[in-house]
Tab-separated table of C-alpha atoms and ligand atoms in Angstrom:
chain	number	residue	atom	x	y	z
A	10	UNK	CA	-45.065	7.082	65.077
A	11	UNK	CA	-43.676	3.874	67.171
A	12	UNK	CA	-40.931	4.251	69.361
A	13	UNK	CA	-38.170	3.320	69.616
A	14	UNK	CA	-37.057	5.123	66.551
A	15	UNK	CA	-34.034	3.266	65.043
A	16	UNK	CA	-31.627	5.706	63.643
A	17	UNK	CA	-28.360	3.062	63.804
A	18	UNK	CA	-28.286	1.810	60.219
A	19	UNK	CA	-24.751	1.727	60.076
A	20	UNK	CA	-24.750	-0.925	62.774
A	21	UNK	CA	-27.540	-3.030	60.800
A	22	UNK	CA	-30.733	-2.340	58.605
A	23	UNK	CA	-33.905	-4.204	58.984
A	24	UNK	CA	-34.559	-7.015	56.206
A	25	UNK	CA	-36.820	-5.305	53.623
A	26	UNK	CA	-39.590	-7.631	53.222
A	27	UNK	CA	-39.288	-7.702	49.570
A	28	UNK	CA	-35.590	-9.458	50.500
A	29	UNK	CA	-37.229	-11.986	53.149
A	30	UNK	CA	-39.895	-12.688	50.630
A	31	UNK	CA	-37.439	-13.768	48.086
A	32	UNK	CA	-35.461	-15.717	50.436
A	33	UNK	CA	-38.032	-17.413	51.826
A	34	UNK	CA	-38.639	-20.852	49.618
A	35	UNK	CA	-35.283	-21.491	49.658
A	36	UNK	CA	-35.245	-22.139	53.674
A	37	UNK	CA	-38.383	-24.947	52.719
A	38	UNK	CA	-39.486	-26.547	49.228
A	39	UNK	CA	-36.274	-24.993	47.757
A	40	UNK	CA	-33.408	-26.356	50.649
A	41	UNK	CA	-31.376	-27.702	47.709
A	42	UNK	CA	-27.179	-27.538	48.213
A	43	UNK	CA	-26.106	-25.583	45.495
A	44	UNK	CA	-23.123	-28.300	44.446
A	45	UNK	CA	-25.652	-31.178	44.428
A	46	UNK	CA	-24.928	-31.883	40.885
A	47	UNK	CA	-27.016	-34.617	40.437
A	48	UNK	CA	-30.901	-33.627	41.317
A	49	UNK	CA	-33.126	-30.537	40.517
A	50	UNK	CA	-33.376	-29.653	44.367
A	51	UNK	CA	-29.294	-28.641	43.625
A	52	UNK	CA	-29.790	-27.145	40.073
A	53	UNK	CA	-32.660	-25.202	41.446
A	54	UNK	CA	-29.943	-23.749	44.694
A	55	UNK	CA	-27.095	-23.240	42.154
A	56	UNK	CA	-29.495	-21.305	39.791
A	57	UNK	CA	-30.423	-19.177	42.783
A	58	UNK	CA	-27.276	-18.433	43.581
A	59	UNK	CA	-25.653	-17.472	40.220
A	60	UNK	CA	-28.802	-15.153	40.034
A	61	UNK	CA	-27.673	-13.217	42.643
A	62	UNK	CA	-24.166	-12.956	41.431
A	63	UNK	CA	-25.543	-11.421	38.402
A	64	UNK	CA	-27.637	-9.333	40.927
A	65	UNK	CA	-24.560	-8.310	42.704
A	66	UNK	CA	-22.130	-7.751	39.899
A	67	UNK	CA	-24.991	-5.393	38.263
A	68	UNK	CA	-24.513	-2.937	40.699
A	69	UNK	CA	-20.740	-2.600	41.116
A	70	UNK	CA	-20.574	-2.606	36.995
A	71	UNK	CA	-18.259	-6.502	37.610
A	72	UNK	CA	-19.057	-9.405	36.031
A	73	UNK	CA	-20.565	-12.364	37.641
A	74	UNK	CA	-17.580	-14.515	37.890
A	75	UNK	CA	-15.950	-11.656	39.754
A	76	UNK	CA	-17.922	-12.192	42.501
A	77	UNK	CA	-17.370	-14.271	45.077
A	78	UNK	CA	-19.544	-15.294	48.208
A	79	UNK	CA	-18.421	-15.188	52.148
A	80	UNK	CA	-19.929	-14.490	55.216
A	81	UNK	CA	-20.064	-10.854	55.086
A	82	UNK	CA	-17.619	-7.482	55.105
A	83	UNK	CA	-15.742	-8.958	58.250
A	84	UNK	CA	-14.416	-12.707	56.310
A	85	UNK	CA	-13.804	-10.108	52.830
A	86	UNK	CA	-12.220	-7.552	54.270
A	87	UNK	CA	-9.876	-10.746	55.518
A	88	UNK	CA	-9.998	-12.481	52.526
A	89	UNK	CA	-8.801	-9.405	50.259
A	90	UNK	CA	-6.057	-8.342	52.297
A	91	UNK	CA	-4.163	-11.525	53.896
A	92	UNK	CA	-5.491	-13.855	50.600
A	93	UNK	CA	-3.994	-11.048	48.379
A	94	UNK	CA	-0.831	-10.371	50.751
A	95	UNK	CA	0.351	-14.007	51.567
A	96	UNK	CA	-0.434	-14.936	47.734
A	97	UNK	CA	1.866	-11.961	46.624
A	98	UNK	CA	4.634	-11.670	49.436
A	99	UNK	CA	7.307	-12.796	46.274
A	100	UNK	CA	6.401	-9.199	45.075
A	101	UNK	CA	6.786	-6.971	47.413
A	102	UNK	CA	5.651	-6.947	51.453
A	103	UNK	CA	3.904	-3.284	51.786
A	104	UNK	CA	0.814	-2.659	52.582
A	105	UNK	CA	-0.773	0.684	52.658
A	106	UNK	CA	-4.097	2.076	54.507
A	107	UNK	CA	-5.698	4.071	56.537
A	108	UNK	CA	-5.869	4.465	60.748
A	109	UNK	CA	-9.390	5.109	60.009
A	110	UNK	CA	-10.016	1.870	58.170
A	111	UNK	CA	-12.868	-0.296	59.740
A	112	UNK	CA	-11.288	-3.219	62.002
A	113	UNK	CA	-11.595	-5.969	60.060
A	114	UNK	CA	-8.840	-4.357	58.143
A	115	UNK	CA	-6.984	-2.700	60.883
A	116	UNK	CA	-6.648	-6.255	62.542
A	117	UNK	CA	-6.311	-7.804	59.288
A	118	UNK	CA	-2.719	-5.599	58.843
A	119	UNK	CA	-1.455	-6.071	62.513
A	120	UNK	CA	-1.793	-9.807	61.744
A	121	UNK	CA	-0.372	-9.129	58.256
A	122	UNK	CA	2.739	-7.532	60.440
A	123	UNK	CA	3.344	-9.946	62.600
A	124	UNK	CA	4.156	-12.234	59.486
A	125	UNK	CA	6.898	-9.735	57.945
A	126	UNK	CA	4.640	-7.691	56.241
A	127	UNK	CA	5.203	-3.746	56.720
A	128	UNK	CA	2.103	-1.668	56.778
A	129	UNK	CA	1.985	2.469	56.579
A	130	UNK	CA	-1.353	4.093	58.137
A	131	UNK	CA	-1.528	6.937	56.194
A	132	UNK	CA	-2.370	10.186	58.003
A	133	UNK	CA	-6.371	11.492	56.830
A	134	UNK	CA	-7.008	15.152	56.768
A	135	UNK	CA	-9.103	16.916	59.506
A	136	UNK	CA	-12.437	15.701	57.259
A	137	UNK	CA	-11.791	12.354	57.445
A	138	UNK	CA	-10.607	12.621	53.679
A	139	UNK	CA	-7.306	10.714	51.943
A	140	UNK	CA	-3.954	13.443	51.107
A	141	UNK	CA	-3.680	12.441	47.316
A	142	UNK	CA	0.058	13.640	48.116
A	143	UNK	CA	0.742	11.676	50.683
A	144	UNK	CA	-0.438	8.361	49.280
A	145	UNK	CA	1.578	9.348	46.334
A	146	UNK	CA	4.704	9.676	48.496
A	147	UNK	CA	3.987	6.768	50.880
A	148	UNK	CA	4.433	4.293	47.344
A	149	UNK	CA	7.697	1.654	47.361
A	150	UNK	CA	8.331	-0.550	44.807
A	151	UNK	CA	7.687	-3.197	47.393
A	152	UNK	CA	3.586	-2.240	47.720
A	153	UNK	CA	1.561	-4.540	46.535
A	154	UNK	CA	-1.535	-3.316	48.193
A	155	UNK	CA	-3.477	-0.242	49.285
A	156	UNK	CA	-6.913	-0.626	50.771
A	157	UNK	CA	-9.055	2.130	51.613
A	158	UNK	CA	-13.106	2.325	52.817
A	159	UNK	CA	-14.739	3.133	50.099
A	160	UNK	CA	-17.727	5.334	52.314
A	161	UNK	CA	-16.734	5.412	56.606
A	162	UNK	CA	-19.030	3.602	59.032
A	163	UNK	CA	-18.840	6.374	61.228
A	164	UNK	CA	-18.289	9.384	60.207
A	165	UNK	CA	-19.750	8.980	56.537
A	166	UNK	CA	-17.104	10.160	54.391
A	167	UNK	CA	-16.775	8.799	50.772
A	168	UNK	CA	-12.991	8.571	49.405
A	169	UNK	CA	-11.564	9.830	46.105
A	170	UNK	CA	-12.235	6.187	45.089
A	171	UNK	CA	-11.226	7.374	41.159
A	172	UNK	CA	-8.527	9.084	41.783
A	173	UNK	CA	-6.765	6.519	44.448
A	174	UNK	CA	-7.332	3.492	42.116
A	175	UNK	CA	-5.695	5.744	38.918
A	176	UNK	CA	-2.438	6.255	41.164
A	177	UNK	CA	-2.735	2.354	42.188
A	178	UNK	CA	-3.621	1.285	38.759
A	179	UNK	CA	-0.888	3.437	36.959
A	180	UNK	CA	1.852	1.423	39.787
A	181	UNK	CA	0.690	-1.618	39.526
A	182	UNK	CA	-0.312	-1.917	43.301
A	183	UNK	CA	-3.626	-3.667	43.718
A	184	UNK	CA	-6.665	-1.087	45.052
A	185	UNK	CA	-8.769	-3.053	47.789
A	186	UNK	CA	-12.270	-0.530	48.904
A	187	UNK	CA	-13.790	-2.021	51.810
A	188	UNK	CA	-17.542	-0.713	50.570
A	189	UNK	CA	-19.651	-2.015	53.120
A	190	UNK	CA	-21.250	0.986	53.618
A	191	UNK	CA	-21.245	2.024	50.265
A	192	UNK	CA	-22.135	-0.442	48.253
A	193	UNK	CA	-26.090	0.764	47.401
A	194	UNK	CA	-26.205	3.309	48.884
A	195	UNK	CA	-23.666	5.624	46.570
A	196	UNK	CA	-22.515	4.217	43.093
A	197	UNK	CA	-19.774	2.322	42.293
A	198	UNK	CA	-18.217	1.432	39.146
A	199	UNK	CA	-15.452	-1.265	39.696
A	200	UNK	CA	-14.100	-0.405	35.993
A	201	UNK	CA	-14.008	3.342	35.943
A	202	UNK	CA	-12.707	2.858	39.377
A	203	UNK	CA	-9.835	0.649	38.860
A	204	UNK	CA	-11.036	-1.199	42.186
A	205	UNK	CA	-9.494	-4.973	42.256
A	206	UNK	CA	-11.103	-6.070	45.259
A	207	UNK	CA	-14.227	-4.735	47.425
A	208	UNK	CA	-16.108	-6.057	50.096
A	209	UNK	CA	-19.737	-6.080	50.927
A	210	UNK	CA	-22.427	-6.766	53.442
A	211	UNK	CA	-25.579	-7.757	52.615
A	212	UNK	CA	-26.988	-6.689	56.640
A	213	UNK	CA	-26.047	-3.041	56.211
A	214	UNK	CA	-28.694	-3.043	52.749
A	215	UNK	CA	-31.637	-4.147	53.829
A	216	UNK	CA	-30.286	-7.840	53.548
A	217	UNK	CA	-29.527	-10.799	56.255
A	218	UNK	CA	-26.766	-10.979	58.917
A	219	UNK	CA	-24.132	-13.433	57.984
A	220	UNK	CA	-23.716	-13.052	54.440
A	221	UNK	CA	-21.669	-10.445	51.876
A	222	UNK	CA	-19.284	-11.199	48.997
A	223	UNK	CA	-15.859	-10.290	47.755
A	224	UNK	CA	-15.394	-8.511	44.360
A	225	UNK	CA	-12.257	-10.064	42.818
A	226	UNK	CA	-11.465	-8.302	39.369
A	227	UNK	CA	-11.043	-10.590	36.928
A	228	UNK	CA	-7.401	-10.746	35.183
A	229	UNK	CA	-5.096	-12.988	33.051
A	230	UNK	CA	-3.895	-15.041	34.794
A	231	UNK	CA	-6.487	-14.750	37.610
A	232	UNK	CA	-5.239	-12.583	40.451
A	233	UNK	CA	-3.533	-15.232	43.155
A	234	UNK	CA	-5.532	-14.968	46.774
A	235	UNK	CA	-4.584	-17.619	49.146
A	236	UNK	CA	-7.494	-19.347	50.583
A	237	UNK	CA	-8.741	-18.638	54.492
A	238	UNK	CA	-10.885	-21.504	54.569
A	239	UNK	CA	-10.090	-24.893	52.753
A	240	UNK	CA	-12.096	-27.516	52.426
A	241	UNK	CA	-14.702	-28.751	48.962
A	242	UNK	CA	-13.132	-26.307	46.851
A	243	UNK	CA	-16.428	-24.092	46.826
A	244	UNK	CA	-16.358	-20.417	44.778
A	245	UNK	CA	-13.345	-21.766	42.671
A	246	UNK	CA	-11.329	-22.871	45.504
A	247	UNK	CA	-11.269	-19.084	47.338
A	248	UNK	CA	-14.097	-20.169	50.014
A	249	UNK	CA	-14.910	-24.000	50.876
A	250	UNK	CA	-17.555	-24.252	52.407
A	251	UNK	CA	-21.882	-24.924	51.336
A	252	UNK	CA	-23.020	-21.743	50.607
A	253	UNK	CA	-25.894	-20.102	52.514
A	254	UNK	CA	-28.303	-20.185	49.428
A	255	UNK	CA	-31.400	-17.945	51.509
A	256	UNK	CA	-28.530	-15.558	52.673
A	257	UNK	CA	-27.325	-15.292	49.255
A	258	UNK	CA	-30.791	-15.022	47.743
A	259	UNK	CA	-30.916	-12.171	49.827
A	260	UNK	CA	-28.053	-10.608	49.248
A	261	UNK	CA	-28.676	-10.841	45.488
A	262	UNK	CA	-32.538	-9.212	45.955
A	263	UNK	CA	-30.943	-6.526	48.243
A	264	UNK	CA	-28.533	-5.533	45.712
A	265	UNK	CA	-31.254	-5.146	43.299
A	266	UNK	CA	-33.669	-2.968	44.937
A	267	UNK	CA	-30.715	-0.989	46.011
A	268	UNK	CA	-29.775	-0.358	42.198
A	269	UNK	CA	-33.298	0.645	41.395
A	270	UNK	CA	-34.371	2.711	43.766
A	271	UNK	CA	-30.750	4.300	44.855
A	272	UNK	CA	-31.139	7.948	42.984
A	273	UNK	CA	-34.688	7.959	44.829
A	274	UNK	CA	-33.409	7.166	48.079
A	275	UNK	CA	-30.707	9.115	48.186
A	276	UNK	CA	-32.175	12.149	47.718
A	277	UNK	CA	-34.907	11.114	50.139
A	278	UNK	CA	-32.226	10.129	52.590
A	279	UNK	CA	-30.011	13.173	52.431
A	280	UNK	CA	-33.252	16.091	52.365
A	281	UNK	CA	-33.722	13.851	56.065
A	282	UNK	CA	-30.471	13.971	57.025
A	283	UNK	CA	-30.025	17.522	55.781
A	284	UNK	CA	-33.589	18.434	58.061
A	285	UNK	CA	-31.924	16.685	61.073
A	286	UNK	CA	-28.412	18.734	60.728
A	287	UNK	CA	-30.283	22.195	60.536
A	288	UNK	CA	-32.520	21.319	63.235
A	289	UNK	CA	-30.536	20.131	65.628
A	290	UNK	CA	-28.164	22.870	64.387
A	291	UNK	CA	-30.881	26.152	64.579
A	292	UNK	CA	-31.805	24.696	68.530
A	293	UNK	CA	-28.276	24.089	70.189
A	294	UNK	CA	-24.491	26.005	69.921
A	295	UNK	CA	-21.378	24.282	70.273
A	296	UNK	CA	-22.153	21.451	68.084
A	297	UNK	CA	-19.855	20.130	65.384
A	298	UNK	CA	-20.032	18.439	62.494
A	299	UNK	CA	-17.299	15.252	62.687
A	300	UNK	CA	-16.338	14.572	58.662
A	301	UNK	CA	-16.801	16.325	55.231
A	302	UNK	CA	-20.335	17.651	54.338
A	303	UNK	CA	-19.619	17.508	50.782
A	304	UNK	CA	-18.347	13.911	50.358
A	305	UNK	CA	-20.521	11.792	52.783
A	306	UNK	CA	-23.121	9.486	52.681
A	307	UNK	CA	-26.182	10.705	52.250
A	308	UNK	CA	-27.908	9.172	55.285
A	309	UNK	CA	-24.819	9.646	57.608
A	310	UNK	CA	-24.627	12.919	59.879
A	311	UNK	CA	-22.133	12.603	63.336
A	312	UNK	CA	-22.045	15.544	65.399
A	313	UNK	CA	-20.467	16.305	68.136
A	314	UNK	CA	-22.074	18.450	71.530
A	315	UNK	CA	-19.459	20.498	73.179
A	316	UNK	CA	-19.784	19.968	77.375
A	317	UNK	CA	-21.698	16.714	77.032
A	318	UNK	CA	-20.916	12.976	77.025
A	319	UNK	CA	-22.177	11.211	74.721
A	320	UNK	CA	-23.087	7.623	77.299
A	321	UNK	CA	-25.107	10.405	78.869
A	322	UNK	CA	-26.734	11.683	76.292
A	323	UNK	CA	-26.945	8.054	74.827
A	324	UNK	CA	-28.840	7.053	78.332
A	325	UNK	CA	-31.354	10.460	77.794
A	326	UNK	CA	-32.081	9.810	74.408
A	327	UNK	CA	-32.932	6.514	75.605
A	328	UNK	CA	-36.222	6.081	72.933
A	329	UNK	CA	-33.963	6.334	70.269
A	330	UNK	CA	-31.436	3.857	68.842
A	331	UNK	CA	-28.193	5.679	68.012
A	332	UNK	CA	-24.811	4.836	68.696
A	333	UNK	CA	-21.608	7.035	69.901
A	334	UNK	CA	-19.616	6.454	67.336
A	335	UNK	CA	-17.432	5.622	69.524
A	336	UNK	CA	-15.795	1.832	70.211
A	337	UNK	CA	-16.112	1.040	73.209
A	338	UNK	CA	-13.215	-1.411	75.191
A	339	UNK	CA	-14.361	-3.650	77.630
A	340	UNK	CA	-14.525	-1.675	81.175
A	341	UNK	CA	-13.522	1.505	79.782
A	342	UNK	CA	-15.227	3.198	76.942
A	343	UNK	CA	-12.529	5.389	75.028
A	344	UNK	CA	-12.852	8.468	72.041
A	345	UNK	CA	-13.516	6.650	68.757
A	346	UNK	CA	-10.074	6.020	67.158
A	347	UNK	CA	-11.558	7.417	63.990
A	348	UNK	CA	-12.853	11.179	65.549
A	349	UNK	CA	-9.077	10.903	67.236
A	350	UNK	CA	-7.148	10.310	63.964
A	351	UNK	CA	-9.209	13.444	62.376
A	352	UNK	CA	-7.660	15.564	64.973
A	353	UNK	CA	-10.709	15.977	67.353
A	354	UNK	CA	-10.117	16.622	70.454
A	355	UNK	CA	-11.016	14.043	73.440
A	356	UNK	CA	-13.566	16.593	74.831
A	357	UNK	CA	-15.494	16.856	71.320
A	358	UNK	CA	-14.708	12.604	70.431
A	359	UNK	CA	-16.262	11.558	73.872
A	360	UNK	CA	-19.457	14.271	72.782
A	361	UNK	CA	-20.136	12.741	69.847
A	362	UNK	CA	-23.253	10.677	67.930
A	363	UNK	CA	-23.848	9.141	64.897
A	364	UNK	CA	-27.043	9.570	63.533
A	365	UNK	CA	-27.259	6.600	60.907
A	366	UNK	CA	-30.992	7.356	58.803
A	367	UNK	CA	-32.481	4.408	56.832
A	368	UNK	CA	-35.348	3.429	53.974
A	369	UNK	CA	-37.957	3.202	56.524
A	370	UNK	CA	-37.417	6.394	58.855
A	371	UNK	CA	-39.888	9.889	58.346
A	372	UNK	CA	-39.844	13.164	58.416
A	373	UNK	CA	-42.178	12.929	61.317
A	374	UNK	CA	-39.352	11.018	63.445
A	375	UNK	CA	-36.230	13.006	62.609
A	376	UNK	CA	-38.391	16.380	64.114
A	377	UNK	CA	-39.333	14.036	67.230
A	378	UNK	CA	-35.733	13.086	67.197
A	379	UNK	CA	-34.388	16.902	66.459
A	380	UNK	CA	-36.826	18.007	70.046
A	381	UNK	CA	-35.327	14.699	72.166
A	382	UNK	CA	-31.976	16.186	70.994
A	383	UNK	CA	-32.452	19.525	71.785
A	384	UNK	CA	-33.709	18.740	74.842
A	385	UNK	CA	-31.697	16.432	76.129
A	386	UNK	CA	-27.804	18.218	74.889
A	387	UNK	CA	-29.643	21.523	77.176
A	388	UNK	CA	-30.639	19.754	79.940
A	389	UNK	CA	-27.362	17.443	80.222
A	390	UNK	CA	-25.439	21.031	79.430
A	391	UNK	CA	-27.375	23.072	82.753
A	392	UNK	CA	-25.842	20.069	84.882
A	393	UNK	CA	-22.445	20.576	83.544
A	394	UNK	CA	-19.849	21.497	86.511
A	395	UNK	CA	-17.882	22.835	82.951
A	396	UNK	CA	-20.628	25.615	82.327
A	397	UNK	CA	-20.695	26.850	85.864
B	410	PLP	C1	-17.017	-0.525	56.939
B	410	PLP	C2	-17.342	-1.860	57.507
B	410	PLP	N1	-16.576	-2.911	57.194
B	410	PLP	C3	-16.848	-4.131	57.646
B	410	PLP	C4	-17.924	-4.368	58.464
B	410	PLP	C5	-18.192	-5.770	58.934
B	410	PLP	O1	-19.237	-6.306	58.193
B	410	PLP	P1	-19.923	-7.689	58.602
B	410	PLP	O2	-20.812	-7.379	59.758
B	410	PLP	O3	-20.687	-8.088	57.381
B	410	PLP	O4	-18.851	-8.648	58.921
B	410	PLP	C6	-18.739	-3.298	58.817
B	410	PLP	C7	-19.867	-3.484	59.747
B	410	PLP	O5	-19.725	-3.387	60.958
B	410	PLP	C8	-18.438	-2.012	58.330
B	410	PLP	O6	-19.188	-0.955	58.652
């Protein structure tokens, strides 16, 4: 076993090497620019890259030509809700979604308001779960939007993704999923769904940093998104700029795997998880559980150690990578927004860790990581003036 372990794969995953293998000509003998029209070193970029699409369509259920390509979750997350907004403010100017929403959205909507446009944070229950009721009631006939993460960064949970695109799709109101997350690891069917847009990162599935696409449903006449980049009219006029053929390559070959091997590794991925929860859980009281057990990721577990702060425990646990879950502000590192909007209390949000497991982690390194835990949350607790 090597240390450090990495359990962070909701920060980033490592590139499988199948996915750098694949991408690799098209750094050297394959450098084409995919709208060189008039030479095979172009036809043999654009053929690359309208493989992937196909690659990436196949497992969200879209079509090709519903895909489009950007720089990853951060420029479609942008993309799908001030493209969709500014292109639709004639219809209506509400915009509904969730405090718990990743910030790419979040800041996406505050910009969104300072142009007119009203926004309502809907309220999530105590496990990080959507009120069907209260979306319901929050509708006006001036939404055109909801957007909603499909599966949470932090605390793991997967949405009712069905049942809110039914109540969007029976309103008319457009259904945006921000699926970084989710997207191969948990399936997705864009039809079935009623999803109009999602967005996707190709780092977080064992593809590059710097590339991800936007899912754009196809309709008649095409849904109106107002550009966030102009310039050679690239990916039918939604995103100028020469596309990052290896990136997308990669993207395309990470989706792939991801759709094959996705029942296996999810079961793989969640008996680990599942081995790290009841460890960690038989060897220490006072821990909690941030987020539904029953509708989460399958590699995602956050837990929170009563009487201990998480930097410190961060700083003891300092062989393995895991994060806080928690964002941390410049000088001052505050409670995650997203433990806070659950409900949990500042004590148990600065006590918490997100344990983020991944295709290349063992049993053999969630028991070593179970012992540093266990360890470390005792020790840190006999210091504790609060246990005295
Ligand atoms: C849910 C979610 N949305 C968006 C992003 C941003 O993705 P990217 O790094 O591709 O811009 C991330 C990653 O941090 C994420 O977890």
């Amino acid at each position: 076993m090597k240390l450090p372990i990495y359990f962070d794969h909701h920060a980033t995953t490592p590139v499988d090497p199948r996915v750098l293998e694949a991408m690799l000509p098209y750094f050297t003998e394959k450098f084409g620019n995919a709208a060189s029209r008039s030479h095979r070193f172009g036809w043999e970029a654009a053929e690359a890259v309208e493989t992937a699409r196909k690659q990436v369509a196949r497992l969200i259920h879209a079509r090709p030509q519903e895909i489009l390509f950007t720089s990853g979750a951060t420029e479609s997350d942008n993309l799908a809700l001030k493209g969709v907004a500014r292109a639709h403010r004639e219809k209506g100017n509400h915009i509904i979604t969730l405090p718990t929403e990743h910030k790419a959205v979040l800041d996406s909507c505050h910009r969104l308001e300072q142009e007119g446009f009203r926004v309502t944070y809907l309220p999530v229950n105590r496990d990080g779960l959507i009120d069907l009721d209260r979306l319901k009631a929050a509708f006006t006939p001036q939404t055109i939007l909801v957007s909603v993460m499909a599966a949470h960064n932090e605390i793991g949970v997967v949405q009712a993704l069905t049942a809110i695109g039914q109540l969007c799709g029976e309103r008319g109101v457009l259904f945006h999923t921000d699926a970084a997350q989710a997207a191969g690891k948990i399936p997705i069917h864009v039809e079935s769904m009623q999803i109009d847009l999602l967005s996707i990162s190709a780092h977080k599935m064992y593809g590059p940093k710097g590339v991800g696409a936007l899912y754009v449903r196809e309709r008649k006449p095409p849904l109106a998104i107002e550009p966030l980049i102009d310039g050679g009219g690239h990916e039918r006029g939604m995103r100028s700029g020469t596309l990052n053929v290896p990136g997308i390559v990669g993207l395309g070959k990470a989706c792939e795997i991801c759709r094959q091997e996705m029942p296996q590794e999810s079961e793989r991925l969640c008996s680990l998880r599942d081995r790290l929860r009841d460890g960690i859980l038989s060897r220490l009281d006072d821990v909690y559980v941030n987020g539904s057990m029953e509708r989460r990721l399958p590699h995602n577990l956050n837990l929170s150690f009563a009487s201990v702060d998480s930097e410190s425990l961060l700083v003891a646990l300092n062989d393995i990578a895991l994060s806080t879950g928690s964002a941390c502000t410049s000088a001052k590192s505050e409670p995650s927004y997203v433990l806070k909007a659950l409900g949990v209390p500042d004590e148990l949000a600065y006590a918490s860790l997100r344990f983020g497991l991944g295709r290349f982690n063992t049993e053999e390194e969630v028991d070593y990581v179970v012992d540093r835990v266990a360890e470390a949350v005792t020790n840190l607790r006999s210091l504790s003036p609060a246990l005295e």
